[in-house]
Coordinates of C-alpha atoms in Angstrom, one line a residue:
X1 CA 13.9 -35.1 4.4
X2 CA 10.9 -37.3 4.4
X3 CA 8.6 -34.2 5.4
X4 CA 5.5 -36.5 5.7
X5 CA 7.1 -38.7 8.2
X6 CA 6.3 -35.5 10.6
X7 CA 3.0 -37.2 10.0
X8 CA 1.9 -33.1 10.6
X9 CA -1.0 -31.4 9.0
X10 CA 1.0 -29.9 5.7
X11 CA 1.4 -26.0 3.8
X12 CA 3.5 -26.5 1.0
X13 CA 4.8 -23.7 -0.9
X14 CA 7.8 -23.0 -3.6
X15 CA 10.0 -22.4 -1.2
X16 CA 9.2 -24.3 2.3
X17 CA 7.0 -26.9 4.5
X18 CA 5.0 -25.1 7.3
X19 CA 4.5 -27.6 9.4
X20 CA 1.2 -27.0 11.7
X21 CA 0.7 -28.5 14.8
X22 CA -2.0 -26.8 16.7
X23 CA -0.1 -24.6 19.5
X24 CA 2.4 -24.0 17.2
X25 CA 3.9 -23.7 13.2
X26 CA 7.3 -25.1 12.6
X27 CA 8.0 -23.3 9.0
X28 CA 11.3 -25.7 7.6
X29 CA 12.8 -24.4 3.8
X30 CA 13.1 -26.5 1.5
X31 CA 16.7 -27.2 -0.1
X32 CA 15.9 -25.6 -3.7
X33 CA 17.4 -22.5 -5.8
X34 CA 15.1 -21.2 -7.5
X35 CA 17.9 -18.3 -8.4
X36 CA 15.9 -15.4 -6.6
X37 CA 16.2 -18.1 -3.5
X38 CA 19.2 -20.4 -2.9
X39 CA 18.8 -22.8 0.3
X40 CA 20.7 -25.4 -1.1
X41 CA 23.2 -26.0 2.1
X42 CA 22.3 -26.4 5.6
X43 CA 24.3 -23.7 6.7
X44 CA 21.9 -21.2 4.1
X45 CA 18.7 -22.2 5.4
X46 CA 20.2 -21.7 9.7
X47 CA 21.0 -18.1 8.4
X48 CA 17.9 -17.6 6.3
X49 CA 15.9 -18.8 9.2
X50 CA 17.2 -16.5 11.9
X51 CA 17.2 -13.4 9.4
X52 CA 13.3 -14.3 9.1
X53 CA 12.7 -14.2 13.2
X54 CA 14.6 -10.9 12.5
X55 CA 12.9 -9.6 10.3
X56 CA 9.2 -10.4 11.5
X57 CA 9.9 -9.5 14.6
X58 CA 10.0 -6.1 13.8
X59 CA 6.3 -6.8 12.3
X60 CA 4.3 -9.3 14.4
X61 CA 7.2 -9.9 17.3
X62 CA 4.3 -11.7 19.1
X63 CA 4.0 -14.7 15.7
X64 CA 7.6 -15.8 15.4
X65 CA 9.2 -17.6 18.7
X66 CA 12.3 -19.3 17.9
X67 CA 14.9 -21.6 15.8
X68 CA 13.9 -24.6 16.0
X69 CA 17.0 -27.7 15.2
X70 CA 15.4 -30.3 13.0
X71 CA 17.2 -33.2 14.5
X72 CA 17.2 -37.1 13.8
X73 CA 17.3 -38.5 10.2
X74 CA 16.5 -38.4 6.8
X75 CA 13.6 -41.0 7.3
X76 CA 13.1 -40.0 10.8
X77 CA 13.1 -36.3 11.1
X78 CA 12.3 -34.8 14.5
X79 CA 11.5 -30.8 15.8
X80 CA 14.2 -30.6 18.2
X81 CA 16.4 -33.2 20.1
X82 CA 19.6 -34.1 21.0
X83 CA 21.8 -35.3 17.8
X84 CA 23.1 -34.2 14.8
X85 CA 21.6 -31.6 12.9
X86 CA 20.0 -31.9 9.5
X87 CA 18.0 -28.6 9.4
X88 CA 16.5 -25.8 11.1
X89 CA 12.6 -24.6 11.0
X90 CA 11.4 -20.9 12.4
X91 CA 8.7 -21.4 15.4
X92 CA 5.3 -19.8 15.2
X93 CA 3.1 -19.2 17.0
X94 CA -0.6 -21.2 14.5
X95 CA -3.1 -18.8 14.4
X96 CA -6.8 -19.6 12.6
X97 CA -5.6 -19.5 8.6
X98 CA -9.4 -18.0 9.0
X99 CA -7.4 -14.8 10.1
X100 CA -5.9 -14.6 7.2
X101 CA -6.5 -11.2 5.6
X102 CA -7.4 -13.2 1.9
X103 CA -10.0 -15.2 3.5
X104 CA -10.8 -12.8 5.5
X105 CA -12.0 -11.0 2.8
X106 CA -13.6 -13.8 0.9
X107 CA -15.7 -14.6 4.0
X108 CA -17.6 -11.0 3.8
X109 CA -15.2 -9.6 7.1
X110 CA -13.2 -7.7 5.6
X111 CA -13.8 -4.1 6.7
X112 CA -13.0 -0.7 5.9
X113 CA -11.4 0.1 9.0
X114 CA -9.9 -3.0 8.6
X115 CA -7.6 -1.2 5.5
X116 CA -7.1 2.2 7.6
X117 CA -5.3 0.0 10.5
X118 CA -3.7 -2.1 7.2
X119 CA -2.4 1.7 6.5
X120 CA -1.8 3.1 9.5
X121 CA 1.1 0.6 10.2
X122 CA 2.6 0.1 6.7
X123 CA 2.8 4.0 7.5
X124 CA 4.5 3.7 10.4
X125 CA 7.2 0.6 10.1
X126 CA 8.2 2.0 6.6
X127 CA 8.8 5.2 8.8
X128 CA 10.8 3.0 11.6
X129 CA 12.8 1.5 9.6
X130 CA 16.6 2.3 7.9
X131 CA 17.1 3.9 5.0
X132 CA 19.0 2.0 1.8
X133 CA 22.4 3.6 2.3
X134 CA 23.4 6.0 -0.8
X135 CA 25.7 3.4 -2.2
X136 CA 24.1 0.8 -1.9
X137 CA 22.4 -0.8 -5.4
X138 CA 19.0 -1.7 -3.8
X139 CA 16.6 0.9 -5.1
X140 CA 18.7 2.7 -7.7
X141 CA 16.8 3.1 -11.4
X142 CA 19.5 0.3 -12.8
X143 CA 18.6 -2.2 -10.1
X144 CA 14.6 -1.3 -10.6
X145 CA 14.3 -1.6 -13.8
X146 CA 16.2 -4.8 -14.3
X147 CA 14.5 -6.8 -11.7
X148 CA 11.1 -6.2 -13.5
X149 CA 12.1 -7.3 -16.5
X150 CA 13.5 -10.3 -15.1
X151 CA 10.4 -10.7 -14.0
X152 CA 8.5 -10.8 -16.6
X153 CA 12.1 -13.2 -18.4
X154 CA 10.2 -15.9 -16.0
X155 CA 7.0 -15.4 -17.3
X156 CA 7.7 -16.8 -20.7
X157 CA 6.7 -19.6 -20.0
X158 CA 3.0 -19.4 -19.5
X159 CA 1.9 -19.7 -23.2
X160 CA 0.8 -16.3 -23.4
X161 CA 3.7 -15.0 -25.5
X162 CA 1.7 -11.6 -26.5
X163 CA 0.8 -10.3 -23.1
X164 CA 3.5 -10.7 -22.2
X165 CA 5.6 -8.8 -24.6
X166 CA 2.8 -6.1 -24.3
X167 CA 3.9 -5.5 -21.0
X168 CA 7.6 -6.3 -21.7
X169 CA 7.4 -3.4 -24.2
X170 CA 5.4 -0.8 -21.6
X171 CA 7.8 -1.9 -18.6
X172 CA 10.8 -0.7 -20.7
X173 CA 9.4 2.2 -21.1
X174 CA 7.9 3.2 -18.4
X175 CA 11.7 2.1 -16.8
X176 CA 13.4 4.9 -18.9
X177 CA 10.6 7.2 -18.4
X178 CA 10.9 7.2 -14.3
X179 CA 14.3 6.2 -14.8
X180 CA 14.6 9.9 -12.6
X181 CA 12.3 9.8 -10.3
X182 CA 13.2 6.3 -9.2
X183 CA 16.7 7.9 -8.5
X184 CA 15.2 10.5 -7.0
X185 CA 12.9 9.0 -4.8
X186 CA 16.5 6.8 -3.7
X187 CA 18.1 10.0 -2.6
X188 CA 15.2 10.4 -0.7
X189 CA 15.6 7.9 1.4
X190 CA 12.4 6.2 0.2
X191 CA 14.2 2.8 -1.2
X192 CA 14.3 1.0 2.9
X193 CA 14.6 -2.5 4.5
X194 CA 11.1 -3.0 3.7
X195 CA 8.6 -6.4 4.5
X196 CA 9.0 -7.3 0.8
X197 CA 5.9 -9.5 -0.1
X198 CA 2.7 -7.3 2.0
X199 CA -0.1 -8.8 0.1
X200 CA -3.2 -10.2 2.0
X201 CA -2.1 -13.6 2.6
X202 CA 1.2 -12.3 5.1
X203 CA -1.8 -10.9 6.9
X204 CA -4.1 -11.8 9.7
X205 CA -7.0 -10.5 11.7
X206 CA -6.2 -11.9 15.4
X207 CA -8.3 -9.9 18.5
X208 CA -9.2 -7.4 16.4
X209 CA -5.9 -6.3 15.1
X210 CA -3.6 -7.0 12.0
X211 CA -0.6 -8.2 12.0
X212 CA 2.2 -8.9 8.8
X213 CA 4.0 -11.8 9.0
X214 CA 6.2 -13.6 6.2
X215 CA 8.3 -11.2 5.1
X216 CA 10.9 -11.2 2.7
X217 CA 14.2 -13.5 3.7
X218 CA 15.6 -15.2 1.5
X219 CA 17.1 -11.8 -1.0
X220 CA 17.6 -8.4 0.0
X221 CA 17.1 -7.2 -2.7
X222 CA 13.5 -8.2 -2.9
X223 CA 13.0 -6.6 0.7
X224 CA 15.1 -3.2 0.3
X225 CA 12.9 -1.5 -2.1
X226 CA 10.6 1.2 -2.3
X227 CA 7.5 2.0 0.3
X228 CA 5.6 2.5 -3.1
X229 CA 6.5 -0.8 -4.0
X230 CA 5.4 -2.3 -0.9
X231 CA 2.1 0.1 -0.8
X232 CA 0.9 -0.7 -4.2
X233 CA 1.7 -5.0 -3.4
X234 CA -1.3 -4.8 -1.2
X235 CA -3.5 -2.4 -3.3
X236 CA -2.5 -4.8 -6.4
X237 CA -3.9 -7.7 -4.3
X238 CA -6.7 -6.0 -3.8
X239 CA -8.0 -4.9 -6.9
X240 CA -7.0 -8.6 -8.1
X241 CA -9.8 -9.8 -5.4
X242 CA -12.3 -7.6 -7.0
X243 CA -12.3 -5.2 -4.1
X244 CA -10.7 -2.2 -5.8
X245 CA -13.1 0.9 -3.9
X246 CA -11.0 -1.5 -0.3
X247 CA -7.7 -0.9 -2.5
X248 CA -8.4 2.6 -3.0
X249 CA -8.9 3.5 0.3
X250 CA -5.8 1.6 1.4
X251 CA -3.5 3.2 -0.9
X252 CA -5.6 7.3 0.4
X253 CA -5.8 6.1 3.9
X254 CA -1.7 5.3 3.4
X255 CA -1.2 8.8 2.0
X256 CA -2.8 11.3 4.6
X257 CA -0.2 9.1 6.1
X258 CA 2.7 9.8 5.2
X259 CA 1.5 12.5 2.9
X260 CA 4.3 10.6 0.4
X261 CA 2.3 11.9 -2.7
X262 CA 5.8 12.0 -5.4
X263 CA 5.8 7.7 -4.5
X264 CA 2.5 8.3 -6.7
X265 CA 4.9 8.9 -9.8
X266 CA 6.1 5.2 -9.8
X267 CA 2.9 3.5 -8.3
X268 CA 1.1 2.2 -11.6
X269 CA 4.9 0.8 -12.5
X270 CA 5.2 -1.3 -9.3
X271 CA 1.1 -1.9 -8.7
X272 CA 2.1 -4.0 -12.7
X273 CA 5.3 -5.2 -11.1
X274 CA 3.3 -6.7 -8.2
X275 CA 0.7 -8.5 -10.4
X276 CA 4.0 -9.8 -12.8
X277 CA 5.5 -10.9 -8.9
X278 CA 2.4 -12.9 -8.3
X279 CA 2.0 -14.3 -12.2
X280 CA 5.6 -15.5 -11.4
X281 CA 4.6 -17.5 -8.4
X282 CA 2.2 -19.6 -10.0
X283 CA 4.7 -20.1 -13.0
X284 CA 6.9 -21.7 -10.7
X285 CA 4.3 -23.3 -9.2
X286 CA 3.2 -25.4 -12.8
X287 CA 7.2 -26.5 -13.1
X288 CA 7.1 -28.2 -9.6
X289 CA 6.1 -32.0 -9.4
X290 CA 3.4 -33.8 -8.7
X291 CA 0.7 -31.4 -9.2
X292 CA -3.3 -33.1 -10.1
X293 CA -4.8 -31.9 -13.2
X294 CA -7.2 -29.8 -11.9
X295 CA -4.4 -28.2 -9.3
X296 CA -2.6 -27.4 -12.4
X297 CA -5.1 -25.8 -14.6
X298 CA -6.3 -23.7 -11.5
X299 CA -2.8 -22.1 -11.2
X300 CA -2.4 -21.3 -14.7
X301 CA -5.4 -19.2 -14.3
X302 CA -4.2 -17.6 -11.5
X303 CA -1.5 -16.7 -13.3
X304 CA -3.0 -16.0 -16.6
X305 CA -5.5 -14.2 -14.3
X306 CA -2.2 -12.0 -12.8
X307 CA -1.2 -10.8 -16.6
X308 CA -4.1 -9.3 -17.3
X309 CA -5.1 -7.2 -14.6
X310 CA -1.0 -6.4 -15.1
X311 CA -2.1 -5.0 -18.5
X312 CA -5.3 -3.8 -17.5
X313 CA -2.9 -1.2 -14.8
X314 CA -1.2 -0.3 -17.7
X315 CA -4.3 1.5 -19.2
X316 CA -5.9 3.3 -16.7
X317 CA -8.9 5.8 -17.1
X318 CA -8.3 9.5 -18.1
X319 CA -7.7 11.1 -15.3
X320 CA -9.9 14.1 -13.3
X321 CA -9.8 16.5 -11.5
X322 CA -12.7 17.6 -8.5
X323 CA -12.4 19.9 -6.0
X324 CA -15.5 20.6 -3.0
X325 CA -17.2 23.6 -1.7
X326 CA -18.7 24.0 2.0
X327 CA -17.9 25.0 4.9
X328 CA -16.5 22.7 7.6
X329 CA -18.9 20.1 8.6
X330 CA -21.1 20.2 5.9
X331 CA -20.3 16.5 5.2
X332 CA -17.4 16.9 2.2
X333 CA -14.8 15.0 4.0
X334 CA -17.1 11.8 4.1
X335 CA -18.8 12.4 0.8
X336 CA -16.0 12.5 -0.6
X337 CA -14.5 9.0 0.6
X338 CA -17.4 7.6 -0.7
X339 CA -16.3 9.1 -4.2
X340 CA -12.9 8.0 -4.2
X341 CA -13.4 4.7 -3.1
X342 CA -16.2 4.2 -5.7
X343 CA -15.0 6.0 -9.0
X344 CA -10.7 5.9 -8.2
X345 CA -9.2 9.0 -6.9
X346 CA -6.7 10.6 -4.8
X347 CA -7.8 13.1 -2.2
X348 CA -5.7 16.0 -0.8
X349 CA -7.2 17.1 2.3
X350 CA -6.4 20.9 3.2
X351 CA -6.5 20.3 6.9
X352 CA -4.5 17.0 6.4
X353 CA -1.7 19.3 3.7
X354 CA -1.6 22.4 6.1
X355 CA -0.5 20.4 9.3
X356 CA 2.0 18.5 7.5
X357 CA 3.4 21.7 5.8
X358 CA 3.9 23.7 9.3
X359 CA 5.6 20.1 10.7
X360 CA 2.7 19.0 12.8
X361 CA 1.3 15.5 13.0
X362 CA -1.9 16.0 10.6
X363 CA -4.1 14.0 13.5
X364 CA -2.7 16.0 16.1
X365 CA -4.1 19.1 17.8
X366 CA -2.3 22.6 16.9
X367 CA -0.1 24.2 20.0
X368 CA -2.1 26.9 21.0
X369 CA 1.0 29.5 20.3
X370 CA 1.0 28.5 16.8
X371 CA -2.4 28.9 15.3
X372 CA -2.2 32.2 13.7
X373 CA 1.2 31.0 12.2
X374 CA -0.6 27.6 10.5
X375 CA -4.0 28.9 10.2
X376 CA -3.2 33.3 9.4
X377 CA -4.2 34.0 5.5
X378 CA -0.2 33.8 4.8
X379 CA -0.8 29.7 5.8
X380 CA -3.9 29.2 3.7
X381 CA -2.3 30.9 0.2
X382 CA 0.4 28.5 1.1
X383 CA -0.9 25.3 1.9
X384 CA -3.5 25.8 -1.6
X385 CA -0.3 27.0 -3.2
X386 CA 1.2 23.0 -2.7
X387 CA -2.0 21.7 -3.3
X388 CA -2.2 23.4 -7.0
X389 CA 1.8 21.7 -7.6
X390 CA 1.1 18.2 -6.3
X391 CA -2.8 18.5 -7.9
X392 CA -0.4 19.4 -10.7
X393 CA 1.8 16.7 -10.7
X394 CA -0.3 14.1 -10.1
X395 CA -3.1 15.2 -13.1
X396 CA -0.3 14.7 -15.3
X397 CA 1.3 11.3 -14.2
X398 CA -2.4 10.5 -15.3
X399 CA -4.4 10.0 -11.6
X400 CA -7.8 11.5 -10.7
X401 CA -7.7 13.7 -8.4
X402 CA -10.2 14.9 -5.5
X403 CA -9.0 18.4 -3.7
X404 CA -10.3 18.2 -0.4
X405 CA -11.1 22.0 1.0
X406 CA -13.2 25.0 1.4
X407 CA -13.1 27.0 -1.5
X408 CA -14.9 29.7 0.1
X409 CA -13.3 31.9 -2.5
X410 CA -13.5 32.6 -6.5
X411 CA -9.8 33.5 -7.0
X412 CA -9.2 29.7 -5.3
X413 CA -12.1 27.5 -6.8
X414 CA -10.6 29.9 -10.1
X415 CA -6.8 28.9 -10.2
X416 CA -7.5 25.4 -10.6
X417 CA -10.2 24.9 -12.6
X418 CA -8.0 27.2 -14.8
X419 CA -5.2 23.8 -13.8
X420 CA -8.1 21.1 -15.8
X421 CA -7.9 22.9 -18.6
X422 CA -4.9 23.4 -18.9
X423 CA -4.3 19.7 -18.9
X424 CA -7.8 19.0 -20.3
X425 CA -9.3 17.1 -17.7
X426 CA -12.3 17.0 -16.8
X427 CA -13.6 19.7 -14.0
X428 CA -16.2 19.2 -11.4
X429 CA -17.3 20.7 -8.2
X430 CA -18.7 19.2 -5.5
X431 CA -21.1 21.6 -3.4
X432 CA -21.4 20.0 0.1
X433 CA -24.3 22.1 2.8
X434 CA -26.1 20.9 5.8
X435 CA -28.6 23.1 8.4
X436 CA -27.1 25.0 11.3
X437 CA -27.8 22.3 13.7
X438 CA -26.7 19.7 11.4
X439 CA -24.0 21.6 10.9
X440 CA -23.4 22.5 14.7
X441 CA -23.5 19.5 15.9
X442 CA -21.3 17.4 13.4
X443 CA -18.0 20.1 14.8
X444 CA -18.7 19.4 18.2
X445 CA -18.5 15.8 17.8
X446 CA -15.2 16.2 15.7
X447 CA -13.4 18.5 17.8
X448 CA -15.1 15.9 21.2
X449 CA -13.0 12.4 19.8
X450 CA -10.0 14.7 18.3
X451 CA -9.2 12.0 15.5
X452 CA -9.3 13.9 12.9
X453 CA -7.3 16.5 11.5
X454 CA -9.8 19.4 10.9
X455 CA -10.1 21.7 14.7
X456 CA -12.6 24.2 12.9
X457 CA -15.6 24.9 15.6
X458 CA -19.0 27.0 15.7
X459 CA -17.0 29.9 15.5
X460 CA -14.8 29.4 13.1
X461 CA -18.2 27.7 11.0
X462 CA -20.0 31.3 10.9
X463 CA -17.0 33.0 10.5
X464 CA -16.3 31.2 6.9
X465 CA -20.2 31.5 6.4
X466 CA -19.9 35.4 6.1
X467 CA -16.4 35.0 4.0
X468 CA -18.5 32.4 1.5
X469 CA -18.1 33.8 -2.1
X470 CA -21.1 31.7 -3.8
X471 CA -21.0 29.9 -6.5
X472 CA -21.7 32.0 -9.9
X473 CA -23.5 30.6 -12.6
X474 CA -21.0 29.7 -15.0
X475 CA -19.6 26.8 -12.3
X476 CA -22.7 26.3 -11.0
X477 CA -21.9 24.1 -14.6
X478 CA -19.8 22.4 -13.1
X479 CA -21.4 21.8 -9.9
X480 CA -22.4 18.9 -8.5
X481 CA -23.9 18.3 -5.5
X482 CA -22.5 16.5 -2.6
X483 CA -24.3 14.7 0.7

């Protein structure tokens, strides 16, 4: 079909053409077979158009309108109309391409609160979509390893043999090491019918709200994946675009919503894989005809950049453990947010994990009838034990960690200091304090807003101050002042 016969502006990808008409965009699938997708027959293109409509209406129903037949002839095709159907198009509401998150970022308009919204949407979506059946092949250790190594096989054409070899070696050994993790993730229901391609160019900021679009319709193997693989894609993309701070904010916001800290055991593996996927897409584009020399050079540089990022991700900084010290309202959560974005760390909040431990939404209020159960002394011991177990696991997997709690008791601080010593990781105490008038104002404003996991009021703060065990001289040697 002569796509230029439509006389519309056209966006071309390696597998489709998108016709821009003003109010609507029409996506037509190329009649190609690239191994991971096969659009070579009219019947297949119709089926995958229908799948595209079904899958994308989950996250962006207002953008996906209907399937439209393409009629006429190969030399004079037209959208709709009577006569024999020669192809199909997905009709979508057209939006300004400047709204795409990658372009919003380039223009300096992507804000931290957008990352919170993106993470919240993805977390809610992952919680709602179906999990893979136990008997299905999706997401098991064998299929994960095969998919990742096959992706590397497609990169040999980039003439960067030593780098690809290093990645192949790392991915192979990690796939073996994580075999039981992958199987546990599948058994735990974390392999789900995801979006599959949730990077910044497939999300848009429209009327102040993020819409995630263009899910993978053409290959269920690439869609039925671990939710952490999907999360890693967006985080990797932000790092590639020079914003590791936003990547860290996005990841931590997602984890606070889901509590899926176990998924971090495989997160780095999936980040590396996602960088390789983007390199593969660039390699496919390089293999197609009609590229100008300058465009070809740009795409090659893009592919090599993704490979370099993948290799960098296999060599993270050594982990370290930080805990906070201070009463409610002293600025611990605000201060550690800045630190985790700047330095790179996963944060565990006692306020959030306490509620999660008792089956309460972290951002909902605790029912009055359960206050003693949730906030009693026994509950606090359980919370700190849970945080200690999570910290052991995350530090062992190479993730730097900030544990955000009051840590008023020396015994609580000692347990975490002993953990750091046992794992031979650096340890520090982030100390926070504020005048009483500031504390009163902060806890009052937070409770009035009702948007935070903390439920402390001034009475609780006063009680905390009375039972606080000050830092000892040896602890002050590991202390950094908070802000």
